[in-house]
Amino acid sequence: ELLTARGYQEAITYSFVEPDIQQALVPDIQPLVLANPISSELSAMRTTLWAGLLTIARHNLNRQASRLRLFESGLRFVPTAEGLLQEPMLAGLLFGSAQPDHWDTKGRKLDYFDIKGDVEALLGLTGRGAQWSFEAAGHPALHPGQSARVLCAGEQAGWVGRIHPAVARTLDVSQDIFLFELSFAAI
């Protein structure tokens, strides 16, 4: 409800994603590739919800959308030595102006602090405000100067940041896209 009040719309995407998008976002995790996929474009199990959200963003950008705010809750599938870990996650994506276009305001482009503010508001609902922190850290899909690891009592709970320019080029995205992903277990 908090995210919808902040202008986000809920998205529901496939658990199967394009292997190229998956590789660009999380190159250090080898996803489970299906032996008999729905299509060649949907042949890998997602290890991040960002893969589906970025597919939607790319679709909207190709149709001249100037502003988008999405969130999704769902499972990510991470292969481990014990088998396939199915982890519930909450992820979000936004691009464009910080506020909807209006005749009496001058538009401002989104920045890192807009999405960080959204994540902070979401974490504030958990009742563990003092336990949450942000630590500057690098993620292969995120811009090195505009990304942070989200921690709860010192344990990793997720990520927030701007898409890495190299990943944006790989996905043929020209906009600055901001992303977050949080573990449901932590929040």
Coordinates of C-alpha atoms in Angstrom, one line a residue:
E1 CA 0.0 0.0 0.0
L2 CA 2.9 2.4 0.8
L3 CA 4.4 1.8 -2.7
T4 CA 1.1 2.5 -4.5
A5 CA 0.6 5.6 -2.4
R6 CA 4.1 6.7 -3.8
G7 CA 3.0 6.2 -7.4
Y8 CA 4.2 2.6 -8.0
Q9 CA 2.1 0.1 -9.9
E10 CA 2.3 -3.6 -9.2
A11 CA 3.8 -5.8 -11.9
I12 CA 3.6 -9.6 -12.3
T13 CA 6.2 -11.1 -14.5
Y14 CA 7.2 -14.6 -15.5
S15 CA 9.6 -16.6 -13.3
F16 CA 11.4 -17.4 -16.6
V17 CA 13.6 -14.8 -18.1
E18 CA 15.9 -14.2 -21.0
P19 CA 19.3 -15.7 -20.3
D20 CA 21.1 -12.6 -21.7
I21 CA 19.3 -10.2 -19.3
Q22 CA 19.9 -12.6 -16.4
Q23 CA 23.7 -12.8 -17.3
A24 CA 23.9 -9.0 -17.6
L25 CA 22.3 -8.4 -14.1
V26 CA 23.9 -11.2 -12.1
P27 CA 26.9 -12.6 -13.9
D28 CA 28.2 -14.5 -10.9
I29 CA 25.2 -16.7 -10.4
Q30 CA 24.5 -19.4 -13.0
P31 CA 20.7 -19.7 -13.3
L32 CA 18.8 -22.9 -13.8
V33 CA 18.2 -23.3 -17.5
L34 CA 15.1 -25.2 -18.4
A35 CA 15.3 -28.2 -20.6
N36 CA 12.0 -27.6 -22.2
P37 CA 11.2 -23.8 -22.0
I38 CA 8.1 -22.0 -23.1
S39 CA 10.3 -20.1 -25.6
S40 CA 14.0 -19.5 -26.1
E41 CA 13.5 -16.0 -24.7
L42 CA 12.1 -17.4 -21.4
S43 CA 14.5 -20.3 -20.8
A44 CA 16.3 -19.3 -17.5
M45 CA 14.8 -19.2 -14.0
R46 CA 15.2 -15.7 -12.6
T47 CA 17.8 -15.1 -9.8
T48 CA 16.6 -11.5 -9.5
L49 CA 13.2 -9.9 -10.0
W50 CA 15.0 -7.0 -11.8
A51 CA 15.1 -9.2 -15.0
G52 CA 11.3 -9.0 -15.4
L53 CA 11.0 -5.4 -14.3
L54 CA 13.7 -4.3 -16.7
T55 CA 11.9 -6.1 -19.6
I56 CA 8.8 -4.1 -18.8
A57 CA 10.8 -0.9 -18.6
R58 CA 12.4 -1.6 -21.9
H59 CA 9.0 -2.2 -23.5
N60 CA 7.6 1.0 -22.1
L61 CA 10.7 3.1 -23.1
N62 CA 10.3 1.7 -26.7
R63 CA 6.8 3.2 -26.6
Q64 CA 8.0 6.6 -25.5
A65 CA 7.0 6.3 -21.8
S66 CA 8.5 9.2 -19.9
R67 CA 7.8 8.0 -16.4
L68 CA 7.4 4.6 -14.7
R69 CA 7.3 3.2 -11.2
L70 CA 6.8 -0.5 -10.7
F71 CA 7.1 -3.0 -7.9
E72 CA 6.8 -6.8 -7.8
S73 CA 6.8 -9.4 -5.1
G74 CA 7.7 -12.9 -6.0
L75 CA 10.3 -15.7 -5.9
R76 CA 13.8 -15.7 -7.1
F77 CA 15.4 -19.0 -7.8
V78 CA 19.1 -19.4 -6.8
P79 CA 20.9 -22.7 -7.4
T80 CA 22.8 -23.9 -4.3
A81 CA 24.7 -27.1 -3.3
E82 CA 21.5 -28.3 -1.5
G83 CA 19.2 -27.6 -4.4
L84 CA 17.2 -24.7 -5.8
L85 CA 16.6 -21.9 -3.2
Q86 CA 13.3 -20.2 -3.7
E87 CA 13.5 -16.9 -1.9
P88 CA 10.6 -14.4 -1.7
M89 CA 11.7 -10.9 -2.7
L90 CA 10.2 -7.5 -3.2
A91 CA 11.7 -5.4 -6.0
G92 CA 11.1 -2.0 -7.5
L93 CA 12.0 0.0 -10.6
L94 CA 11.6 3.6 -11.5
F95 CA 12.6 6.1 -14.2
G96 CA 11.7 9.5 -15.5
S97 CA 10.6 12.6 -13.5
A98 CA 10.4 12.7 -9.7
Q99 CA 6.8 13.9 -9.8
P100 CA 4.0 13.5 -12.3
D101 CA 3.9 16.3 -14.9
H102 CA 1.9 19.3 -13.8
W103 CA 1.4 22.7 -15.2
D104 CA 2.5 24.6 -12.1
T105 CA 5.7 22.8 -11.3
K106 CA 9.0 22.5 -13.0
G107 CA 9.9 18.8 -13.5
R108 CA 13.0 17.3 -11.9
K109 CA 14.6 14.0 -12.9
L110 CA 14.8 11.2 -10.4
D111 CA 18.0 10.6 -8.6
Y112 CA 19.4 8.0 -6.2
F113 CA 18.0 9.7 -3.2
D114 CA 14.4 9.4 -4.5
I115 CA 14.6 5.6 -4.6
K116 CA 16.5 5.5 -1.3
G117 CA 13.8 7.5 0.3
D118 CA 11.1 5.1 -1.0
V119 CA 13.1 2.2 0.4
E120 CA 13.6 4.0 3.7
A121 CA 9.8 4.6 4.0
L122 CA 9.1 1.0 3.3
L123 CA 11.7 -0.2 5.9
G124 CA 10.2 2.2 8.4
L125 CA 7.0 0.1 8.4
T126 CA 8.9 -2.9 9.8
G127 CA 9.1 -1.4 13.3
R128 CA 12.9 -2.0 13.3
G129 CA 14.0 1.5 12.2
A130 CA 17.3 1.6 14.1
Q131 CA 18.4 -1.8 12.8
W132 CA 18.3 -0.8 9.1
S133 CA 21.4 0.7 7.4
F134 CA 22.8 1.4 4.0
E135 CA 26.4 0.6 3.1
A136 CA 28.1 1.8 -0.1
A137 CA 28.9 -1.3 -2.0
G138 CA 29.3 -2.6 -5.6
H139 CA 26.8 -4.8 -7.4
P140 CA 27.4 -5.9 -11.0
A141 CA 24.1 -4.4 -12.2
L142 CA 24.3 -1.1 -10.3
H143 CA 26.3 2.0 -10.8
P144 CA 29.4 1.9 -8.5
G145 CA 28.9 5.5 -7.2
Q146 CA 25.1 5.2 -6.8
S147 CA 24.4 1.9 -5.1
A148 CA 24.1 0.5 -1.6
R149 CA 23.7 -2.7 0.2
V150 CA 20.7 -2.7 2.5
L151 CA 21.5 -4.2 5.9
C152 CA 19.3 -5.2 8.8
A153 CA 21.2 -5.6 12.1
G154 CA 24.4 -6.0 10.0
E155 CA 22.9 -8.8 7.8
Q156 CA 22.4 -8.3 4.0
A157 CA 18.7 -7.7 3.2
G158 CA 18.9 -6.3 -0.3
W159 CA 20.2 -3.6 -2.8
V160 CA 19.3 -0.2 -4.0
G161 CA 20.8 1.9 -6.8
R162 CA 21.0 3.2 -10.3
I163 CA 21.5 0.8 -13.2
H164 CA 25.1 0.4 -14.3
P165 CA 25.8 2.2 -17.6
A166 CA 27.3 -0.9 -19.1
V167 CA 24.2 -2.9 -18.2
A168 CA 22.0 -0.2 -19.6
R169 CA 23.9 -0.4 -22.9
T170 CA 23.7 -4.2 -23.0
L171 CA 19.9 -4.0 -22.5
D172 CA 19.7 -1.1 -25.0
V173 CA 18.2 1.3 -22.4
S174 CA 18.9 5.0 -22.6
Q175 CA 17.2 6.2 -19.4
D176 CA 18.6 6.3 -15.9
I177 CA 16.8 3.5 -14.2
F178 CA 16.7 3.1 -10.5
L179 CA 16.2 -0.3 -8.8
F180 CA 15.7 -1.9 -5.4
E181 CA 15.4 -5.5 -4.3
L182 CA 14.7 -6.6 -0.7
S183 CA 14.4 -10.0 0.9
F184 CA 10.9 -10.7 2.3
A185 CA 12.5 -12.6 5.2
A186 CA 14.3 -9.5 6.3
I187 CA 11.4 -7.0 5.9

